[in-house]
Coordinates of C-alpha atoms in Angstrom, one line a residue:
M223 CA -0.4 0.3 0.1
R224 CA 1.4 3.7 -0.5
V225 CA 1.1 6.4 2.1
R226 CA 2.1 10.0 2.2
V227 CA 4.1 10.6 4.9
L228 CA 4.9 13.9 6.7
F229 CA 7.5 15.3 8.6
F230 CA 7.5 18.8 10.5
G231 CA 9.3 21.3 12.1
M232 CA 13.1 19.9 13.0
L233 CA 11.3 16.4 12.0
K234 CA 11.7 18.1 8.7
D235 CA 15.5 18.9 8.8
F236 CA 16.6 15.4 10.4
V237 CA 15.0 13.3 7.0
G238 CA 16.0 16.5 4.7
R239 CA 12.5 16.2 3.2
P240 CA 9.2 17.9 3.8
G241 CA 7.3 14.7 3.1
E242 CA 6.8 11.6 0.7
E243 CA 5.4 9.3 -0.7
C244 CA 6.0 5.6 0.5
D245 CA 5.4 1.5 0.2
F246 CA 4.5 -0.3 3.2
P247 CA 3.0 -4.2 3.4
D248 CA -0.5 -4.4 3.5
G249 CA -1.8 -4.3 7.1
A250 CA 0.8 -2.0 8.5
N251 CA 0.3 0.2 11.6
L252 CA 1.7 3.3 12.5
A253 CA 4.0 1.0 14.6
A254 CA 5.7 -0.4 11.7
I255 CA 5.9 3.6 10.0
F256 CA 7.8 4.3 12.5
D257 CA 10.4 2.1 13.3
S258 CA 10.9 1.8 9.6
Y259 CA 11.7 5.7 9.3
A260 CA 13.9 4.9 12.9
R261 CA 16.0 2.7 11.6
R262 CA 17.1 4.9 8.5
Y263 CA 17.4 8.2 10.7
P264 CA 18.3 7.0 14.5
V265 CA 17.4 10.3 15.7
L266 CA 13.9 10.1 15.1
G267 CA 14.2 6.8 17.6
D268 CA 15.9 9.1 20.0
M269 CA 13.5 11.5 19.7
A270 CA 10.8 8.8 20.2
R271 CA 9.1 10.0 23.6
S272 CA 8.3 13.4 22.1
I273 CA 7.4 12.8 18.9
V274 CA 3.4 12.1 18.0
M275 CA 1.9 10.3 15.5
A276 CA -1.0 11.1 13.6
R277 CA -3.2 9.7 11.5
N278 CA -4.9 11.5 8.6
Q279 CA -5.3 14.6 10.9
E280 CA -5.5 12.7 14.0
F281 CA -3.9 11.8 16.9
A282 CA -3.3 8.7 17.0
E283 CA -1.6 5.2 18.9
L284 CA 1.2 3.3 17.8
S285 CA -1.2 0.3 17.3
T286 CA -3.4 2.2 14.7
P287 CA -3.6 0.6 11.5
V288 CA -2.7 2.4 8.3
Q289 CA -4.6 1.7 4.8
N290 CA -3.6 3.0 1.5
G291 CA -3.6 6.4 0.8
D292 CA -3.8 7.6 4.2
E293 CA -1.7 10.1 5.2
V294 CA 1.0 9.9 8.0
A295 CA 2.6 12.8 10.0
F296 CA 5.4 12.4 12.0
L297 CA 5.1 15.9 14.7
P298 CA 8.3 17.1 16.9
P299 CA 7.3 18.9 20.3
V300 CA 4.8 21.5 19.6
S301 CA 5.9 25.2 21.0
G302 CA 4.2 27.0 20.8
G303 CA 3.7 26.6 2.7
A304 CA 1.5 28.4 0.5
S305 CA -2.0 28.1 0.9
T306 CA -5.4 29.7 1.2
D307 CA -4.9 33.1 4.2
P308 CA -6.5 32.7 6.3
L309 CA -7.4 29.1 6.4
S310 CA -10.6 29.3 8.9
I311 CA -13.5 28.0 10.7
A312 CA -16.2 30.2 11.5
E313 CA -19.2 27.9 13.8
D314 CA -21.8 28.9 16.6
G315 CA -20.7 32.4 17.0
N316 CA -16.5 31.5 17.1
Y317 CA -13.7 32.0 14.9
F318 CA -10.5 29.9 14.9
A319 CA -7.7 30.7 12.2
L320 CA -4.5 30.1 10.4
T321 CA -2.7 33.3 8.9
R322 CA 0.1 35.4 7.5
H323 CA -0.9 38.6 7.9
A324 CA -0.4 40.7 10.9
I325 CA -3.2 39.5 14.0
D326 CA -6.1 42.4 14.3
S327 CA -7.7 42.1 17.7
R328 CA -10.1 44.7 17.6
S329 CA -11.3 42.7 14.6
L330 CA -11.6 39.8 16.1
I331 CA -13.8 41.2 19.5
A332 CA -15.8 42.9 16.8
R333 CA -16.4 39.5 15.2
I334 CA -17.6 37.4 17.8
M335 CA -19.3 40.6 20.4
T336 CA -23.2 40.3 20.3
G337 CA -24.1 43.1 22.7
S338 CA -25.0 40.8 25.9
E339 CA -20.8 40.6 27.0
G340 CA -20.0 42.1 30.3
A341 CA -16.6 41.0 29.9
V342 CA -14.2 40.5 26.7
V343 CA -11.0 38.7 27.7
T344 CA -8.0 38.7 25.2
F345 CA -4.7 36.9 25.3
E346 CA -2.0 38.4 22.7
G347 CA 1.3 36.1 23.3
T348 CA 4.4 38.9 20.8
V349 CA 7.7 38.0 20.1
R350 CA 10.7 39.2 22.4
N351 CA 13.9 40.5 21.8
N352 CA 15.8 37.6 23.7
T353 CA 16.2 33.9 25.0
K354 CA 17.7 33.8 28.3
G355 CA 19.5 36.7 27.4
R356 CA 19.7 35.9 23.7
P357 CA 19.0 38.3 21.4
T358 CA 16.4 37.1 19.1
L359 CA 16.3 38.9 15.5
C360 CA 12.8 36.8 14.4
L361 CA 11.0 33.8 14.2
D362 CA 9.8 31.4 11.8
Y363 CA 6.4 30.0 12.8
E364 CA 4.8 26.7 10.6
C365 CA 2.4 24.1 11.1
Y366 CA 0.5 21.6 9.9
E367 CA -2.3 23.5 8.4
S368 CA -5.3 21.7 8.3
M369 CA -5.0 19.5 11.3
A370 CA -3.7 22.1 13.6
L371 CA -7.0 24.5 12.3
K372 CA -9.0 21.1 12.7
T373 CA -7.1 21.1 16.9
M374 CA -8.2 24.9 17.5
A375 CA -11.9 24.2 17.0
Q376 CA -11.9 21.7 19.4
I377 CA -10.3 22.9 22.0
G378 CA -12.1 26.3 21.4
R379 CA -16.3 24.0 21.6
E380 CA -15.0 22.3 24.5
I381 CA -14.0 25.3 26.2
A382 CA -17.3 27.2 25.2
A383 CA -19.0 24.2 26.6
A384 CA -17.2 24.0 29.9
Y385 CA -17.4 27.9 30.8
P386 CA -20.3 30.0 31.0
V387 CA -18.9 32.1 28.0
G388 CA -20.2 33.3 24.8
R389 CA -17.9 33.3 22.4
V390 CA -14.5 32.5 21.7
A391 CA -12.1 33.2 19.2
M392 CA -8.3 31.3 17.9
V393 CA -6.1 33.1 15.8
H394 CA -2.6 32.0 15.0
R395 CA 0.8 34.0 12.4
L396 CA 2.4 31.7 10.8
G397 CA 5.1 32.4 8.4
R398 CA 7.9 35.0 9.6
L399 CA 7.1 37.6 12.6
L400 CA 9.6 40.0 14.3
I401 CA 10.4 41.4 17.0
G402 CA 6.9 43.3 19.3
E403 CA 4.5 41.0 16.6
T404 CA 1.4 39.0 17.8
S405 CA 2.0 35.8 17.2
V406 CA -1.5 34.1 18.9
A407 CA -4.2 35.7 20.0
V408 CA -7.3 34.2 22.0
I409 CA -10.4 36.7 22.9
V410 CA -13.4 35.2 25.1
T411 CA -16.5 37.3 25.7
A412 CA -18.4 35.8 28.4
P413 CA -21.5 38.0 30.8
H414 CA -18.7 37.7 33.9
R415 CA -15.0 38.4 34.0
R416 CA -14.2 35.4 36.1
P417 CA -15.2 32.7 33.6
A418 CA -13.4 34.8 30.5
F419 CA -10.6 35.3 32.5
E420 CA -9.9 31.0 33.4
A421 CA -11.1 30.0 30.0
A422 CA -8.7 32.2 27.9
L423 CA -6.2 30.9 30.2
E424 CA -7.1 27.7 29.5
G425 CA -7.4 28.1 25.6
I426 CA -4.2 29.3 25.2
N427 CA -2.2 26.7 27.8
R428 CA -4.2 23.9 25.4
L429 CA -3.4 25.3 22.4
K430 CA 0.7 25.3 23.6
K431 CA 0.6 21.5 23.9
L432 CA -1.8 20.4 21.7
V433 CA -2.2 22.3 17.9
P434 CA 1.0 21.1 15.5
I435 CA 2.7 24.5 15.4
W436 CA 6.2 24.6 15.4
K437 CA 8.9 27.4 16.2
K438 CA 12.1 28.2 14.6
E439 CA 13.9 31.3 16.3
H440 CA 16.7 33.1 14.4
F441 CA 19.6 34.5 16.4
V442 CA 22.9 36.8 14.8
D443 CA 25.0 33.8 15.4
G444 CA 22.5 30.7 14.5
E445 CA 19.0 29.7 14.6
V446 CA 17.3 26.7 16.8
W447 CA 13.7 24.8 16.3
V448 CA 12.3 25.9 20.1
E449 CA 11.5 22.7 21.1
G450 CA 8.0 22.8 23.7
E451 CA 6.3 20.0 25.3
W452 CA 3.2 17.7 23.9
D453 CA 0.0 17.5 26.4
R454 CA 0.0 14.6 28.5
D455 CA -2.4 12.4 27.4
V456 CA -1.2 12.9 23.5
P457 CA 0.1 9.3 22.6
T458 CA 3.9 9.6 21.8
A459 CA 6.0 6.9 19.5
R460 CA 7.3 5.3 22.7
Q461 CA 5.7 6.0 26.1
P462 CA 6.4 5.5 29.2
T463 CA 5.2 2.8 31.5
A464 CA 2.5 3.4 33.6
A465 CA 4.6 3.1 36.8
A466 CA 7.2 5.4 35.6
R467 CA 4.2 7.8 34.9
G468 CA 3.7 7.6 38.2
R469 CA 7.0 8.7 39.7
E470 CA 7.5 11.7 37.2

């Protein structure tokens, strides 16, 4: 069977390409595909506990079977191409988008307000000028666009259902960003301020650990992919045992 295999962030650099079409035996699962690439690129095996596999834009366990025509993605820890811009989902008054243009929070607020709000909380993540004292020139953001947008919308729906809030908007910037520019915005409207603050905080925390977006930081003397971490519930290519997780 033929499968489309994609690599993102630092993994793309390790294998030397963003993706390829590859043949695997019928009945192969994600574990077989991961092991095949780990033999060719040992660094993938070394990073197995932080790499997440996705099948057809959904997080998946290694035991997941793969079928002809599937899309399989190797995803490094989140840190957080040309396409229709912006990519967006609008549903039930909520709004989720990826864009290569400046994020305009005021227009996002106007988009989701109904007039019944008593509070609007806006979180904006911005590009700082250093990392641990090392001067930063700029950042590059890339992502698994279709999966990222789908995951943002899922987070937004779950937050809207879990808190007494009105509407939720999440927008993440892609491409090159300069110092001081906004990389991500999470906006929540609500009748009262406390749930708006709580929902916005949960929104950005979950986005940073679940949405497949990666960041490369550029310095005067070099550049590096920023390695973050996945949410504990996301299955990685090498999960620790239950006993080991209990000791963490």
